[in-house]
Every structure is written in C-alpha cells, then in structure tokens.
Amino acid sequence: MSEPSALRQIAVAVVLLIVDLAVIAWFLWSYSWIGWRDGWNPQEVPAAPRIAWRAAWILAGGALVTGCGLLALRWHISGVLQLSVLGVGAVLFLYLAVRE
C-alpha cells in the first residue's frame, strides 16, 4: 500500500481539523454553561468538573483511535494533526477538571 499524496493528506487534515475544533468548542460551551449553573446553586456538588473529565476522556480516546489509525494507514500529516489537536484539547479539559 503506497502513501497517499500530500495534497490529499492536507485536504483530509483540514476537514478533520474543522470537525475537531467544532467538537472542542461544543465541549467548552457545555462546560461553561454548566459552570455558570453551578455558580447559581453552591449547595449542590459542581457538575462542571464531571463534564471536563468526560470531555478529556472522549478527546484522548479520539486522538488515539483516529491519530494512530491514520498513522497506521500512512496518512502521516492527518494522523499527527489529529494526535496534536485532540491531545491538546484533552490536556485543556484535564486542566479544567482538576483546577480548584
């Protein structure tokens, strides 16, 4: 199996980048709304850290599955971009989950 052309890899990387950024934005939007709601009712256990943990696990799993899968298929540009973007998103949500 030969390596796909660089132009095809870049096109796939751009499409996947748009999807990745939309998913990260959706998780940030959910986290911010739930965090805002947590501020209005301080007697309840905050739900925002739970959302951040869930987002971190989903993004880390997505980074491993899609990034390593693309690398195994010799789509190096798309695979590295998936690992990078989703990995950074997972680290961002891990930070949001553990901060006080």
PDB file of N, CA, C and O in Angstrom, residues 3-18 20 62-87:
ATOM      1  N   GLU A   3       1.857   5.371   0.024  1.00  0.00           N
ATOM      2  CA  GLU A   3       1.456   6.528   0.809  1.00  0.00           C
ATOM      3  C   GLU A   3       0.634   7.476  -0.060  1.00  0.00           C
ATOM      4  O   GLU A   3       0.975   7.719  -1.213  1.00  0.00           O
ATOM      5  N   PRO A   4      -0.465   8.023   0.476  1.00  0.00           N
ATOM      6  CA  PRO A   4      -1.287   8.946  -0.310  1.00  0.00           C
ATOM      7  C   PRO A   4      -0.540  10.254  -0.571  1.00  0.00           C
ATOM      8  O   PRO A   4       0.413  10.589   0.127  1.00  0.00           O
ATOM      9  N   SER A   5      -1.003  10.996  -1.558  1.00  0.00           N
ATOM     10  CA  SER A   5      -0.335  12.252  -1.915  1.00  0.00           C
ATOM     11  C   SER A   5      -0.461  13.267  -0.784  1.00  0.00           C
ATOM     12  O   SER A   5      -1.377  13.211   0.047  1.00  0.00           O
ATOM     13  N   ALA A   6       0.462  14.211  -0.771  1.00  0.00           N
ATOM     14  CA  ALA A   6       0.468  15.239   0.271  1.00  0.00           C
ATOM     15  C   ALA A   6      -0.775  16.114   0.176  1.00  0.00           C
ATOM     16  O   ALA A   6      -1.333  16.527   1.202  1.00  0.00           O
ATOM     17  N   LEU A   7      -1.232  16.400  -1.036  1.00  0.00           N
ATOM     18  CA  LEU A   7      -2.419  17.236  -1.202  1.00  0.00           C
ATOM     19  C   LEU A   7      -3.658  16.557  -0.615  1.00  0.00           C
ATOM     20  O   LEU A   7      -4.462  17.195   0.071  1.00  0.00           O
ATOM     21  N   ARG A   8      -3.796  15.272  -0.844  1.00  0.00           N
ATOM     22  CA  ARG A   8      -4.935  14.535  -0.290  1.00  0.00           C
ATOM     23  C   ARG A   8      -4.849  14.492   1.241  1.00  0.00           C
ATOM     24  O   ARG A   8      -5.849  14.638   1.939  1.00  0.00           O
ATOM     25  N   GLN A   9      -3.644  14.306   1.774  1.00  0.00           N
ATOM     26  CA  GLN A   9      -3.478  14.279   3.230  1.00  0.00           C
ATOM     27  C   GLN A   9      -3.822  15.630   3.849  1.00  0.00           C
ATOM     28  O   GLN A   9      -4.466  15.696   4.900  1.00  0.00           O
ATOM     29  N   ILE A  10      -3.409  16.706   3.193  1.00  0.00           N
ATOM     30  CA  ILE A  10      -3.697  18.038   3.719  1.00  0.00           C
ATOM     31  C   ILE A  10      -5.200  18.317   3.653  1.00  0.00           C
ATOM     32  O   ILE A  10      -5.769  18.893   4.586  1.00  0.00           O
ATOM     33  N   ALA A  11      -5.856  17.893   2.582  1.00  0.00           N
ATOM     34  CA  ALA A  11      -7.305  18.096   2.464  1.00  0.00           C
ATOM     35  C   ALA A  11      -8.042  17.350   3.574  1.00  0.00           C
ATOM     36  O   ALA A  11      -8.950  17.906   4.213  1.00  0.00           O
ATOM     37  N   VAL A  12      -7.658  16.117   3.824  1.00  0.00           N
ATOM     38  CA  VAL A  12      -8.284  15.339   4.905  1.00  0.00           C
ATOM     39  C   VAL A  12      -7.968  15.976   6.254  1.00  0.00           C
ATOM     40  O   VAL A  12      -8.829  16.058   7.137  1.00  0.00           O
ATOM     41  N   ALA A  13      -6.740  16.458   6.428  1.00  0.00           N
ATOM     42  CA  ALA A  13      -6.357  17.096   7.688  1.00  0.00           C
ATOM     43  C   ALA A  13      -7.182  18.348   7.955  1.00  0.00           C
ATOM     44  O   ALA A  13      -7.598  18.594   9.095  1.00  0.00           O
ATOM     45  N   VAL A  14      -7.454  19.136   6.917  1.00  0.00           N
ATOM     46  CA  VAL A  14      -8.248  20.362   7.090  1.00  0.00           C
ATOM     47  C   VAL A  14      -9.685  20.013   7.472  1.00  0.00           C
ATOM     48  O   VAL A  14     -10.265  20.628   8.376  1.00  0.00           O
ATOM     49  N   VAL A  15     -10.264  19.023   6.809  1.00  0.00           N
ATOM     50  CA  VAL A  15     -11.635  18.615   7.142  1.00  0.00           C
ATOM     51  C   VAL A  15     -11.702  18.097   8.576  1.00  0.00           C
ATOM     52  O   VAL A  15     -12.599  18.469   9.343  1.00  0.00           O
ATOM     53  N   LEU A  16     -10.750  17.259   8.960  1.00  0.00           N
ATOM     54  CA  LEU A  16     -10.746  16.729  10.321  1.00  0.00           C
ATOM     55  C   LEU A  16     -10.459  17.821  11.351  1.00  0.00           C
ATOM     56  O   LEU A  16     -10.988  17.769  12.467  1.00  0.00           O
ATOM     57  N   LEU A  17      -9.657  18.811  10.995  1.00  0.00           N
ATOM     58  CA  LEU A  17      -9.396  19.924  11.900  1.00  0.00           C
ATOM     59  C   LEU A  17     -10.676  20.704  12.187  1.00  0.00           C
ATOM     60  O   LEU A  17     -10.940  21.083  13.335  1.00  0.00           O
ATOM     61  N   ILE A  18     -11.479  20.935  11.163  1.00  0.00           N
ATOM     62  CA  ILE A  18     -12.752  21.641  11.358  1.00  0.00           C
ATOM     63  C   ILE A  18     -13.663  20.839  12.288  1.00  0.00           C
ATOM     64  O   ILE A  18     -14.282  21.395  13.204  1.00  0.00           O
ATOM     65  N   ASP A  20     -12.699  18.575  14.523  1.00  0.00           N
ATOM     66  CA  ASP A  20     -12.092  18.572  15.853  1.00  0.00           C
ATOM     67  C   ASP A  20     -12.374  19.869  16.604  1.00  0.00           C
ATOM     68  O   ASP A  20     -12.734  19.853  17.787  1.00  0.00           O
ATOM     69  N   GLY A  62     -10.377   9.779  21.192  1.00  0.00           N
ATOM     70  CA  GLY A  62     -10.446  10.144  19.780  1.00  0.00           C
ATOM     71  C   GLY A  62      -9.068  10.389  19.188  1.00  0.00           C
ATOM     72  O   GLY A  62      -8.800  10.024  18.038  1.00  0.00           O
ATOM     73  N   ALA A  63      -8.188  11.008  19.974  1.00  0.00           N
ATOM     74  CA  ALA A  63      -6.825  11.240  19.491  1.00  0.00           C
ATOM     75  C   ALA A  63      -6.108   9.927  19.239  1.00  0.00           C
ATOM     76  O   ALA A  63      -5.449   9.757  18.209  1.00  0.00           O
ATOM     77  N   LEU A  64      -6.250   8.998  20.164  1.00  0.00           N
ATOM     78  CA  LEU A  64      -5.566   7.710  19.990  1.00  0.00           C
ATOM     79  C   LEU A  64      -6.146   6.906  18.836  1.00  0.00           C
ATOM     80  O   LEU A  64      -5.407   6.361  18.019  1.00  0.00           O
ATOM     81  N   VAL A  65      -7.456   6.823  18.773  1.00  0.00           N
ATOM     82  CA  VAL A  65      -8.086   5.992  17.738  1.00  0.00           C
ATOM     83  C   VAL A  65      -7.862   6.585  16.349  1.00  0.00           C
ATOM     84  O   VAL A  65      -7.388   5.903  15.439  1.00  0.00           O
ATOM     85  N   THR A  66      -8.205   7.868  16.177  1.00  0.00           N
ATOM     86  CA  THR A  66      -8.090   8.452  14.838  1.00  0.00           C
ATOM     87  C   THR A  66      -6.643   8.739  14.465  1.00  0.00           C
ATOM     88  O   THR A  66      -6.230   8.470  13.339  1.00  0.00           O
ATOM     89  N   GLY A  67      -5.883   9.298  15.399  1.00  0.00           N
ATOM     90  CA  GLY A  67      -4.495   9.630  15.090  1.00  0.00           C
ATOM     91  C   GLY A  67      -3.650   8.402  14.795  1.00  0.00           C
ATOM     92  O   GLY A  67      -2.956   8.341  13.770  1.00  0.00           O
ATOM     93  N   CYS A  68      -3.715   7.413  15.669  1.00  0.00           N
ATOM     94  CA  CYS A  68      -2.934   6.184  15.437  1.00  0.00           C
ATOM     95  C   CYS A  68      -3.465   5.403  14.241  1.00  0.00           C
ATOM     96  O   CYS A  68      -2.688   4.787  13.508  1.00  0.00           O
ATOM     97  N   GLY A  69      -4.772   5.438  14.027  1.00  0.00           N
ATOM     98  CA  GLY A  69      -5.342   4.770  12.863  1.00  0.00           C
ATOM     99  C   GLY A  69      -4.859   5.393  11.565  1.00  0.00           C
ATOM    100  O   GLY A  69      -4.500   4.691  10.613  1.00  0.00           O
ATOM    101  N   LEU A  70      -4.840   6.712  11.516  1.00  0.00           N
ATOM    102  CA  LEU A  70      -4.350   7.383  10.311  1.00  0.00           C
ATOM    103  C   LEU A  70      -2.855   7.154  10.124  1.00  0.00           C
ATOM    104  O   LEU A  70      -2.388   6.995   8.990  1.00  0.00           O
ATOM    105  N   LEU A  71      -2.094   7.146  11.216  1.00  0.00           N
ATOM    106  CA  LEU A  71      -0.670   6.857  11.090  1.00  0.00           C
ATOM    107  C   LEU A  71      -0.436   5.436  10.601  1.00  0.00           C
ATOM    108  O   LEU A  71       0.478   5.188   9.809  1.00  0.00           O
ATOM    109  N   ALA A  72      -1.254   4.496  11.050  1.00  0.00           N
ATOM    110  CA  ALA A  72      -1.116   3.110  10.593  1.00  0.00           C
ATOM    111  C   ALA A  72      -1.451   2.984   9.107  1.00  0.00           C
ATOM    112  O   ALA A  72      -0.886   2.123   8.423  1.00  0.00           O
ATOM    113  N   LEU A  73      -2.338   3.848   8.629  1.00  0.00           N
ATOM    114  CA  LEU A  73      -2.690   3.841   7.202  1.00  0.00           C
ATOM    115  C   LEU A  73      -1.721   4.681   6.366  1.00  0.00           C
ATOM    116  O   LEU A  73      -1.957   4.886   5.178  1.00  0.00           O
ATOM    117  N   ARG A  74      -0.674   5.188   6.994  1.00  0.00           N
ATOM    118  CA  ARG A  74       0.364   6.013   6.359  1.00  0.00           C
ATOM    119  C   ARG A  74      -0.129   7.390   5.942  1.00  0.00           C
ATOM    120  O   ARG A  74       0.377   7.984   5.011  1.00  0.00           O
ATOM    121  N   TRP A  75      -1.136   7.880   6.630  1.00  0.00           N
ATOM    122  CA  TRP A  75      -1.604   9.252   6.443  1.00  0.00           C
ATOM    123  C   TRP A  75      -0.922  10.088   7.531  1.00  0.00           C
ATOM    124  O   TRP A  75      -1.544  10.474   8.519  1.00  0.00           O
ATOM    125  N   HIS A  76       0.348  10.377   7.347  1.00  0.00           N
ATOM    126  CA  HIS A  76       1.163  10.972   8.400  1.00  0.00           C
ATOM    127  C   HIS A  76       0.724  12.387   8.776  1.00  0.00           C
ATOM    128  O   HIS A  76       0.662  12.716   9.965  1.00  0.00           O
ATOM    129  N   ILE A  77       0.425  13.207   7.809  1.00  0.00           N
ATOM    130  CA  ILE A  77       0.046  14.595   8.102  1.00  0.00           C
ATOM    131  C   ILE A  77      -1.262  14.632   8.887  1.00  0.00           C
ATOM    132  O   ILE A  77      -1.356  15.287   9.928  1.00  0.00           O
ATOM    133  N   SER A  78      -2.254  13.901   8.430  1.00  0.00           N
ATOM    134  CA  SER A  78      -3.550  13.877   9.116  1.00  0.00           C
ATOM    135  C   SER A  78      -3.437  13.226  10.491  1.00  0.00           C
ATOM    136  O   SER A  78      -4.061  13.691  11.456  1.00  0.00           O
ATOM    137  N   GLY A  79      -2.657  12.156  10.596  1.00  0.00           N
ATOM    138  CA  GLY A  79      -2.508  11.462  11.875  1.00  0.00           C
ATOM    139  C   GLY A  79      -1.841  12.316  12.928  1.00  0.00           C
ATOM    140  O   GLY A  79      -2.287  12.377  14.083  1.00  0.00           O
ATOM    141  N   VAL A  80      -0.770  12.997  12.543  1.00  0.00           N
ATOM    142  CA  VAL A  80      -0.066  13.858  13.502  1.00  0.00           C
ATOM    143  C   VAL A  80      -0.952  15.025  13.915  1.00  0.00           C
ATOM    144  O   VAL A  80      -0.986  15.411  15.085  1.00  0.00           O
ATOM    145  N   LEU A  81      -1.698  15.582  12.967  1.00  0.00           N
ATOM    146  CA  LEU A  81      -2.598  16.690  13.302  1.00  0.00           C
ATOM    147  C   LEU A  81      -3.697  16.236  14.260  1.00  0.00           C
ATOM    148  O   LEU A  81      -4.012  16.939  15.227  1.00  0.00           O
ATOM    149  N   GLN A  82      -4.261  15.049  14.026  1.00  0.00           N
ATOM    150  CA  GLN A  82      -5.294  14.523  14.927  1.00  0.00           C
ATOM    151  C   GLN A  82      -4.726  14.318  16.328  1.00  0.00           C
ATOM    152  O   GLN A  82      -5.350  14.705  17.320  1.00  0.00           O
ATOM    153  N   LEU A  83      -3.565  13.682  16.416  1.00  0.00           N
ATOM    154  CA  LEU A  83      -2.955  13.469  17.728  1.00  0.00           C
ATOM    155  C   LEU A  83      -2.682  14.796  18.429  1.00  0.00           C
ATOM    156  O   LEU A  83      -2.914  14.928  19.639  1.00  0.00           O
ATOM    157  N   SER A  84      -2.217  15.777  17.686  1.00  0.00           N
ATOM    158  CA  SER A  84      -1.864  17.070  18.281  1.00  0.00           C
ATOM    159  C   SER A  84      -3.091  17.837  18.749  1.00  0.00           C
ATOM    160  O   SER A  84      -3.165  18.264  19.906  1.00  0.00           O
ATOM    161  N   VAL A  85      -4.056  18.032  17.866  1.00  0.00           N
ATOM    162  CA  VAL A  85      -5.220  18.871  18.197  1.00  0.00           C
ATOM    163  C   VAL A  85      -6.063  18.228  19.293  1.00  0.00           C
ATOM    164  O   VAL A  85      -6.410  18.870  20.287  1.00  0.00           O
ATOM    165  N   LEU A  86      -6.399  16.960  19.119  1.00  0.00           N
ATOM    166  CA  LEU A  86      -7.222  16.302  20.136  1.00  0.00           C
ATOM    167  C   LEU A  86      -6.450  16.089  21.434  1.00  0.00           C
ATOM    168  O   LEU A  86      -7.034  16.145  22.518  1.00  0.00           O
ATOM    169  N   GLY A  87      -5.144  15.872  21.344  1.00  0.00           N
ATOM    170  CA  GLY A  87      -4.330  15.743  22.549  1.00  0.00           C
ATOM    171  C   GLY A  87      -4.281  17.037  23.344  1.00  0.00           C
ATOM    172  O   GLY A  87      -4.414  17.038  24.569  1.00  0.00           O
TER     173      GLY A  87
END
